Short mmCIF file of C-alpha atoms in Angstrom, two decimals:
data_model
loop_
_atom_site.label_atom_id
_atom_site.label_comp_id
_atom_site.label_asym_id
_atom_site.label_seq_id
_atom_site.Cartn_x
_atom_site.Cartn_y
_atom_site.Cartn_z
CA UNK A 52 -95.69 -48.10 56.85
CA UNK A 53 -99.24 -47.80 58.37
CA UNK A 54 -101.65 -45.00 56.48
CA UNK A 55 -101.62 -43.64 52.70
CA UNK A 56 -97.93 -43.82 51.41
CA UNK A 57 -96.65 -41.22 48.78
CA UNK A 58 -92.72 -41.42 47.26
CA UNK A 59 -91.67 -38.93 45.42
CA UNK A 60 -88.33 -39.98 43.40
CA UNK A 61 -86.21 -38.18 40.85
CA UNK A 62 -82.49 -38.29 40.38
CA UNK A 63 -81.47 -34.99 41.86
CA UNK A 64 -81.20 -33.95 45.60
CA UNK A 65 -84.46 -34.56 47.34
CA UNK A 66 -85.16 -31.49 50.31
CA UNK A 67 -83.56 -29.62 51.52
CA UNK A 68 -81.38 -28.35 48.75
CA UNK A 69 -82.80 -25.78 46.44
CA UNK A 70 -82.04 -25.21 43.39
CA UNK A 71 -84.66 -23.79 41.25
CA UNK A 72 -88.30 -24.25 41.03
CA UNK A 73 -89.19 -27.31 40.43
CA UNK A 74 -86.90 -28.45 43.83
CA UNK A 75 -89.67 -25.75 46.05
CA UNK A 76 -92.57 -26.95 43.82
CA UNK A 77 -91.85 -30.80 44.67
CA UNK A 78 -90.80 -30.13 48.74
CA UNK A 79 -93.96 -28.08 49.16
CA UNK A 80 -96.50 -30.75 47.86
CA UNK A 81 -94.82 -33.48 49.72
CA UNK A 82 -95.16 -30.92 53.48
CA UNK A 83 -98.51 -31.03 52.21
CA UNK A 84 -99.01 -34.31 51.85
CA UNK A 85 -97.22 -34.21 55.46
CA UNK A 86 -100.03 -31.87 57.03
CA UNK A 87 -102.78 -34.51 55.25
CA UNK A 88 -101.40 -37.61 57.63
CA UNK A 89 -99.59 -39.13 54.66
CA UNK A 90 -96.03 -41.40 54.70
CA UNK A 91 -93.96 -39.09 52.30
CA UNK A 92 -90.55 -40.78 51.44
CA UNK A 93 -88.82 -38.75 49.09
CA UNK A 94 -85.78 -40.50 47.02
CA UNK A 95 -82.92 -38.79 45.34
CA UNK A 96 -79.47 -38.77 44.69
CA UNK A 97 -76.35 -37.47 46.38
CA UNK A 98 -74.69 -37.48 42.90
CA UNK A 99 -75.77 -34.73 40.28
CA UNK A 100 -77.38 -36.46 37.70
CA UNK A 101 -76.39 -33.98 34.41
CA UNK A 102 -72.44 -34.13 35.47
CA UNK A 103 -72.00 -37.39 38.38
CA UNK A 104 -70.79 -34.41 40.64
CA UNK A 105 -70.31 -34.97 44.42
CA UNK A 106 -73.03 -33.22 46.15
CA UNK A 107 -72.97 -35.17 49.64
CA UNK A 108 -70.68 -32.60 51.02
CA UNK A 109 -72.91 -29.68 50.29
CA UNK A 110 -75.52 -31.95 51.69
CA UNK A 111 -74.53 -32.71 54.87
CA UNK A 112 -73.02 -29.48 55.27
CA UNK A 113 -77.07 -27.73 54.83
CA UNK A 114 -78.11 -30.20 56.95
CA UNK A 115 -75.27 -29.25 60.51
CA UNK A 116 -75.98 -26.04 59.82
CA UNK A 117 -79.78 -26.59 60.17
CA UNK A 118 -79.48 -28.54 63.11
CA UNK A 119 -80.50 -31.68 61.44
CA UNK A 120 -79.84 -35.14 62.54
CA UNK A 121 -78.53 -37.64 59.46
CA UNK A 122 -78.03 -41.09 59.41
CA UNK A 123 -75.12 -42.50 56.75
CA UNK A 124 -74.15 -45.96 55.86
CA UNK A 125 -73.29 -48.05 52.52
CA UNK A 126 -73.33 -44.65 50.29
CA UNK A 127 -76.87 -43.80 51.23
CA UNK A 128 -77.50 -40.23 53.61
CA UNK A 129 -80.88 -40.82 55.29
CA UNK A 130 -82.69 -38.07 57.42
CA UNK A 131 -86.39 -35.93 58.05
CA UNK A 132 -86.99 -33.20 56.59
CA UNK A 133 -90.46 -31.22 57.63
CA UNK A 134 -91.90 -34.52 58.39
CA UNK A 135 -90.62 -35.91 55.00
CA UNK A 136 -88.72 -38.99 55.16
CA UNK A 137 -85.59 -38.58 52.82
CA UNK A 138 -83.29 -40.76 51.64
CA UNK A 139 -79.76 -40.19 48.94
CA UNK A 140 -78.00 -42.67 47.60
CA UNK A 141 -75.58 -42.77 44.39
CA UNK A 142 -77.22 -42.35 41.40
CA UNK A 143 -76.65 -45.87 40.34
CA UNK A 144 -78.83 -47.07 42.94
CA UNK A 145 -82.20 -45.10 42.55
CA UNK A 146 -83.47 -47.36 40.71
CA UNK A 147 -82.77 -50.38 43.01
CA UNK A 148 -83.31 -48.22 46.13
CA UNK A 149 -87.17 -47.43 44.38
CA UNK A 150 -87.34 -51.18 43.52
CA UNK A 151 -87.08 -51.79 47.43
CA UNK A 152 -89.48 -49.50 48.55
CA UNK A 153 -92.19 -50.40 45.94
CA UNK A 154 -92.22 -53.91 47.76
CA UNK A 155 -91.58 -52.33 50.94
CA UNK A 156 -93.82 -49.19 51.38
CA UNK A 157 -96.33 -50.01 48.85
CA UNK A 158 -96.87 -46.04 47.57
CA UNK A 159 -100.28 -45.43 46.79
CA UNK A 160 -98.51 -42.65 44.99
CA UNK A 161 -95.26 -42.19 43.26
CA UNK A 162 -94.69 -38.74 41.51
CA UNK A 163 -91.75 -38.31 39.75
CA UNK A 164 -90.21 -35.79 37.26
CA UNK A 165 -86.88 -34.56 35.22
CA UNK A 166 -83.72 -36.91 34.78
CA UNK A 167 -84.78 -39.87 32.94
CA UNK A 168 -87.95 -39.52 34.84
CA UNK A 169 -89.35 -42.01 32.42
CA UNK A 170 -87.83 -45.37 33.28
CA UNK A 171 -88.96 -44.65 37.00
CA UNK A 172 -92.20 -43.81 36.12
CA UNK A 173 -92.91 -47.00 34.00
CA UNK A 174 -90.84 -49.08 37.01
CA UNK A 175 -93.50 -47.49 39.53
CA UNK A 176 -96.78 -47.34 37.29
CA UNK A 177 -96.18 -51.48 37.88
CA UNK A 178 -97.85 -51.52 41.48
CA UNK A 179 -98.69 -47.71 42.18
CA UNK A 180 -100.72 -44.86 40.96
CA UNK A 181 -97.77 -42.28 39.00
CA UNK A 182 -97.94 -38.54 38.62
CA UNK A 183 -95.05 -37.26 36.08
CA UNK A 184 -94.56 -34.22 36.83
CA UNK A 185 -93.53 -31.60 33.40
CA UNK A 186 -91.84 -28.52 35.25
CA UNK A 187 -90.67 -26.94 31.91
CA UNK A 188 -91.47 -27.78 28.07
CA UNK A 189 -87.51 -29.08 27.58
CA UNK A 190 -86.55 -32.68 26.55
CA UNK A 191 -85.32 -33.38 29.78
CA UNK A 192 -88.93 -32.53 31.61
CA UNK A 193 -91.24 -34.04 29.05
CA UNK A 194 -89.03 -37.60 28.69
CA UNK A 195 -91.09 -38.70 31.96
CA UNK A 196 -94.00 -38.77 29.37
CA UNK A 197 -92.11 -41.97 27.46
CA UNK A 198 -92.51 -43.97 31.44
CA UNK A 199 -96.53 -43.59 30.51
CA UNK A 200 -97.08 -41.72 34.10
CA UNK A 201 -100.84 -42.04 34.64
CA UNK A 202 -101.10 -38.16 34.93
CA UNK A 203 -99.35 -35.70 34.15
CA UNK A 204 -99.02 -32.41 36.25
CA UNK A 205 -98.32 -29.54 33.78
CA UNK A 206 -96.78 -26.88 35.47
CA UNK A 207 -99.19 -24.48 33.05
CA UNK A 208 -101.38 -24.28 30.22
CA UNK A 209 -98.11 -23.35 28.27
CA UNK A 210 -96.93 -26.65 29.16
CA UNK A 211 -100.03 -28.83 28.97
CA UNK A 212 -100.26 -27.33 25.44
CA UNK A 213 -96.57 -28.60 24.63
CA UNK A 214 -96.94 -32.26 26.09
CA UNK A 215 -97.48 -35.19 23.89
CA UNK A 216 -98.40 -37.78 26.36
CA UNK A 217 -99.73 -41.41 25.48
CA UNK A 218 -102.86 -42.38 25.29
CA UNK A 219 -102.58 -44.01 28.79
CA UNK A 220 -101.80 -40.78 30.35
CA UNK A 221 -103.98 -38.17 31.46
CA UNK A 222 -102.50 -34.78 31.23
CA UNK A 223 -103.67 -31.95 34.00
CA UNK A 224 -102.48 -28.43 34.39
CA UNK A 225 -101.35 -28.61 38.25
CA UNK A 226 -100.08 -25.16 39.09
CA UNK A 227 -97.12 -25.14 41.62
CA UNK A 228 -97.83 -25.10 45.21
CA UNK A 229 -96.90 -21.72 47.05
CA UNK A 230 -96.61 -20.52 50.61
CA UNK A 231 -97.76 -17.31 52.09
CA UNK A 232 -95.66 -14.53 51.41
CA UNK A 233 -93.04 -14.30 54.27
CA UNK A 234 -92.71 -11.70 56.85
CA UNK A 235 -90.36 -8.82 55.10
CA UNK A 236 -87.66 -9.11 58.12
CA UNK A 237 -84.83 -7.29 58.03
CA UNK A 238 -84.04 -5.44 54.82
CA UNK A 239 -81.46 -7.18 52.71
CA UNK A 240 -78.00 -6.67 54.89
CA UNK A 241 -75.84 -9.30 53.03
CA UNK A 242 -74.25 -9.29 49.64
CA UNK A 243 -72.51 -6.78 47.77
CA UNK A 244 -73.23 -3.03 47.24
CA UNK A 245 -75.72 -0.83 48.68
CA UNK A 246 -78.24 -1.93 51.24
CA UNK A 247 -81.29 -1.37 52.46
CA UNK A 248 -84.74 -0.33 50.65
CA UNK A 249 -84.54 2.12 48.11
CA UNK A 250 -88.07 3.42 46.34
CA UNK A 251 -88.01 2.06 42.95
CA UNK A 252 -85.68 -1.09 43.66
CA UNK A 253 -85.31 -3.77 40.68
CA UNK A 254 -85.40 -7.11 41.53
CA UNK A 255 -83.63 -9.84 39.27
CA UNK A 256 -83.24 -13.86 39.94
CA UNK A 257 -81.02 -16.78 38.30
CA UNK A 258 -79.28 -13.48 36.33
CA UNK A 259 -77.64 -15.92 33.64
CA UNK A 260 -78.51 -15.33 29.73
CA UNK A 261 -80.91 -17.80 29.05
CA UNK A 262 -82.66 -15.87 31.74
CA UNK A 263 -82.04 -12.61 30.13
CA UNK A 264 -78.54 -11.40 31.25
CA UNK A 265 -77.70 -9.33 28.25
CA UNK A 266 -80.89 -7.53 28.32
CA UNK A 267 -80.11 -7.13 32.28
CA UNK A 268 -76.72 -5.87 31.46
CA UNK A 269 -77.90 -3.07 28.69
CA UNK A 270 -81.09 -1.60 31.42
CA UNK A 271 -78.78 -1.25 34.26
CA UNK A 272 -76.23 0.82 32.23
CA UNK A 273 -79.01 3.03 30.58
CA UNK A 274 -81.15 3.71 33.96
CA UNK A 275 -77.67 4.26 36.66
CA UNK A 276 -80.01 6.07 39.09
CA UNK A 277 -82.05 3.00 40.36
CA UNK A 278 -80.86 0.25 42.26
CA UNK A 279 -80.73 -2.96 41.16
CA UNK A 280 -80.98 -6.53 43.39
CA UNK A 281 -79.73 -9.65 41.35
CA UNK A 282 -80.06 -12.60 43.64
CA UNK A 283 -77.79 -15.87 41.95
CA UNK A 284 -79.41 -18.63 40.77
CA UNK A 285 -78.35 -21.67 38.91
CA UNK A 286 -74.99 -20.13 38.87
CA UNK A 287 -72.70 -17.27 40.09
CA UNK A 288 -72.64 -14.75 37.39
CA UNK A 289 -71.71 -11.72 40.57
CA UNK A 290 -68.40 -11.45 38.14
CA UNK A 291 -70.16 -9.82 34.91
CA UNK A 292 -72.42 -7.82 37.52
CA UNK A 293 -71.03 -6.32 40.69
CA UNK A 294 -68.48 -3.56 38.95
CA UNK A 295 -71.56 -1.48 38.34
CA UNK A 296 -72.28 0.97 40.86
CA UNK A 297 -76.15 0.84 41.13
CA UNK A 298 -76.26 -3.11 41.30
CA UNK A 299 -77.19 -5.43 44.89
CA UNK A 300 -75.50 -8.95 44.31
CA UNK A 301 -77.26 -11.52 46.56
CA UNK A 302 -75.69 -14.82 47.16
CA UNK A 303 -78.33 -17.90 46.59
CA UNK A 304 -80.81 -18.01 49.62
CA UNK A 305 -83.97 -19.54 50.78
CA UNK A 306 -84.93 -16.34 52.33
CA UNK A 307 -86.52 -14.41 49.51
CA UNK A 308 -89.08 -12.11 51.43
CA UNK A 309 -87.21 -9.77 52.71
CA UNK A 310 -85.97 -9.27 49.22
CA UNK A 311 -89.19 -8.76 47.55
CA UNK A 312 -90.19 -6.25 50.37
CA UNK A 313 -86.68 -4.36 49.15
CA UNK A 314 -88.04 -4.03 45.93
CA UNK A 315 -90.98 -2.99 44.12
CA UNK A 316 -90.97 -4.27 40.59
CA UNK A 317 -89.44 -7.82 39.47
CA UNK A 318 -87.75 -8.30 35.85
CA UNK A 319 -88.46 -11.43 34.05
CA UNK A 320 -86.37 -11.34 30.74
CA UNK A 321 -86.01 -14.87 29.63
CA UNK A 322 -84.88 -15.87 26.47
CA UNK A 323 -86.15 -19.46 26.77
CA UNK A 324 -89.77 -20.36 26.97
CA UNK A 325 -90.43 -20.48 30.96
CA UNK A 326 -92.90 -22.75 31.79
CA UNK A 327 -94.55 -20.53 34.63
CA UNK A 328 -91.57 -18.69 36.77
CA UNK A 329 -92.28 -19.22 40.78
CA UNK A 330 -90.71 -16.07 41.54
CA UNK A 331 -93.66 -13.58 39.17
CA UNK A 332 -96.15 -15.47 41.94
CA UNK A 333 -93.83 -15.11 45.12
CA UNK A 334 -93.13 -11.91 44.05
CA UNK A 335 -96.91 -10.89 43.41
CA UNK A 336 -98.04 -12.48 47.00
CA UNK A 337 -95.47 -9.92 48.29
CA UNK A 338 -97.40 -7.22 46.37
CA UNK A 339 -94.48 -6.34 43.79
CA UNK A 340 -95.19 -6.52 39.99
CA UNK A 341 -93.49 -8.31 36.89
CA UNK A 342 -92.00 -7.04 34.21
CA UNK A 343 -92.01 -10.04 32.12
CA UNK A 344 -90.59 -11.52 28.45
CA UNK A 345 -93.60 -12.58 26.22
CA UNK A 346 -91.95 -16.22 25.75
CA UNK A 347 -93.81 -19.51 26.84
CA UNK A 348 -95.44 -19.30 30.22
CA UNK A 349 -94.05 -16.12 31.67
CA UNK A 350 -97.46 -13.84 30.45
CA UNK A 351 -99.71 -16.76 31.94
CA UNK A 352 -98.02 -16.08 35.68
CA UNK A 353 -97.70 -12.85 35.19
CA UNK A 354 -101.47 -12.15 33.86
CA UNK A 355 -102.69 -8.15 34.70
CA UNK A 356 -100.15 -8.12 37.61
CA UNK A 357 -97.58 -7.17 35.25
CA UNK A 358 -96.54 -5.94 31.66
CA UNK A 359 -95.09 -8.11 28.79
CA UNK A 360 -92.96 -6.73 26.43
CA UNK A 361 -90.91 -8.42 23.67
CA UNK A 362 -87.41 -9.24 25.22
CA UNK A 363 -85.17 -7.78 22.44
CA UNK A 364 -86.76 -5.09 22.56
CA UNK A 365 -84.77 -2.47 24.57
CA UNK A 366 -86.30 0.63 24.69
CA UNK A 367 -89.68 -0.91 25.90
CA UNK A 368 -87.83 -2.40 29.13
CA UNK A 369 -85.92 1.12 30.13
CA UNK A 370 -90.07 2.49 29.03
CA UNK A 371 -91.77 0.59 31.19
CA UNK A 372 -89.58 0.24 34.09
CA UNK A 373 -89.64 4.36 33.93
CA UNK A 374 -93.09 4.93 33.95
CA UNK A 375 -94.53 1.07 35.52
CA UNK A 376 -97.84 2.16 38.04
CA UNK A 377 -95.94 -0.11 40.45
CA UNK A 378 -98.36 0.29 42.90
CA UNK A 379 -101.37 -0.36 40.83
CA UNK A 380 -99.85 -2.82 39.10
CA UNK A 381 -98.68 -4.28 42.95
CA UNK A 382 -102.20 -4.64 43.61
CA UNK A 383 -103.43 -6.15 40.99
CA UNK A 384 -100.57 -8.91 41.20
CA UNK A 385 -101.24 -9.71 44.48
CA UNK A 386 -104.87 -10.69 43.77
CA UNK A 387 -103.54 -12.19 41.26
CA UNK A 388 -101.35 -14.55 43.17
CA UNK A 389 -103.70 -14.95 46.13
CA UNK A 390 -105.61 -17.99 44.01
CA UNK A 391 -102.33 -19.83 44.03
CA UNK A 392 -102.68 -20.20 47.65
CA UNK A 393 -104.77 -23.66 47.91
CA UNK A 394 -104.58 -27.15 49.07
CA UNK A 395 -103.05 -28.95 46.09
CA UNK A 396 -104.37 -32.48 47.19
CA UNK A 397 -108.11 -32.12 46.01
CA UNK A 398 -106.15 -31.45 42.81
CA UNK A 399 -104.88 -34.43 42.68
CA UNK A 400 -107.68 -36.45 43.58
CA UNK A 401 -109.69 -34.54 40.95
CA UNK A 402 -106.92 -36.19 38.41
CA UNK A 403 -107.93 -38.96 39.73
CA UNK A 404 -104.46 -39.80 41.89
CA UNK A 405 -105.59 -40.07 45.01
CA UNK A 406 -108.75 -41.06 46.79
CA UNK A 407 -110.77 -37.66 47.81
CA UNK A 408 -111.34 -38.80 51.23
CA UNK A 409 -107.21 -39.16 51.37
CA UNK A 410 -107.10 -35.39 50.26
CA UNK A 411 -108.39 -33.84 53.46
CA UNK A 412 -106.15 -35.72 55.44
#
């Protein structure tokens, strides 16, 4: 490869399959490293690495029905994504596959994150500059820290606050990347139950109870009159949901923003401490406010474009989503999330990463 070389390389699908943030954090700064003139190779697996599961099916499968040309030999499904150079192969061969392209490619960059993260960072740090990248505060995200990544990219203060990185590693709050707010479309006309924008719409993702489910469940049965969108997330929960009367069930989708223009308020009722939810910004670029748990990094996203409350307590939600000034608050949350709308790259070579010049593209 001629010109600065970045691989990004993690154990789980690489683009385009999407399954929560950190999959649309990582495929937006490697486009971006796209539009800069950068190589971008991104390596994962066809295999799920929590379970072994078979995901080359679903795969190629997202990839006909995009209109995308694949190429498939010896257990490995290569093919371009956005300019990105992607490559899946069986999880027992990541390692060997990055061993290959480390001699090969010779990454100026190698950013990797999640599923024992850690013995690919300390394979890469060998010959190339490595970002670790901490997309939640759980044992799974920080391990990468143990592969002594030169930097690490903390998805938020929360999280910065929360890593315990070696002395060799630098650790950076990187917030994610973002696109502009999409064009609002056509109002939602798929799923299950009514359709269509209705004033005072409720907007839910990933409705499962580490998220917040039972708290969902108890504010949709005390306020029947407004609608309420649930979009599926990690899993399909539409079974525990879509017998009430006022609820929208949306199957998973890429194509959030004509959801977000169906609503005007977004609940963010997590149990767990979130390191710094992508939907309280997507949702804020399309003008509509959070309603947000006070755990980990939810009231850093969600700063004055929103309200925090406690998320046991009850009466506050079925409160505030009453009386929310969704329109002031709107406001306010789109400013909010307008900042979030840079070139990541001179980021990076602020952390030291990548050569400034290489940032401009």
């Amino acid at each position: 490869m001629t010109g600065p070389t970045v691989v990004f390389v993690w154990r789980r699908t690489p683009p385009p399959l999407l399954i929560g943030g950190a999959e649309v954090s990582q495929q937006l700064l490697a486009e971006e490293f796209v539009r800069a003139g950068w190589q971008v190779v991104y390596l994962g697996s066809h295999e799920a690495p929590w379970n072994g599961s078979a995901q080359i099916g679903h795969l190629r499968a997202h990839l006909r029905a995009h209109g995308t040309v694949w190429e498939e030999a010896g257990g490995e499904v290569r093919y371009r994504w956005n300019g990105v150079s992607c490559r899946a192969v069986p999880q027992d061969r990541v390692e060997a596959t990055l061993k290959d392209l480390l001699t090969e490619a010779r990454p100026d960059l190698v950013v990797t994150s999640q599923e024992r993260a850690a013995d690919l960072a300390a394979l890469a740090r060998r010959s190339s500059r490595v970002a670790g990248w901490l997309h939640s505060v759980s044992a799974n995200s920080m391990g990468v820290l143990h592969g002594r990544p030169h930097v690490a990219l903390a998805t938020s203060e929360f999280v910065a606050g929360r890593a315990q990185a070696h002395a060799d590693t630098k650790v950076v709050v990187f917030y994610p990347p973002f696109a502009a707010a999409e064009g609002a479309g056509p109002l939602i006309a798929s799923g299950r139950g009514t359709v269509g924008r209705v004033p005072g719409g409720v907007l839910m993702v990933n409705p499962i109870p580490a998220k917040g489910a039972a708290l969902l469940h108890q504010l949709i049965r005390r306020l029947p009159a407004l609608r309420f969108t649930l979009v599926e997330g990690w899993w399909d929960t539409a079974s525990e949901f879509t017998a009430y009367p006022n609820v929208h069930w949306v199957p998973r989708t890429y194509a959030m923003g004509p959801i977000y223009a169906a609503n005007d308020l977004l609940l963010v009722p997590s149990q767990v401490e979130d390191a710094f939810p992508r939907v309280i910004v997507e949702a804020g670029l399309h003008g509509v406010p959070t309603i947000g748990s006070s755990r980990g990094g939810i009231p850093e996203a969600v700063r004055d474009g929103g309200i925090i409350l406690h998320p046991d307590d009850v009466d506050a939600w079925v409160q505030a989503i009453e009386t929310a000034d969704r329109a002031g608050l709107g406001a306010r949350a789109r400013a909010g999330a307008a900042p979030l709308l840079r070139p990541c790259l001179p980021e990076l070579a602020a952390a030291g990463l990548i050569p400034a010049a290489a940032a401009a593209g």
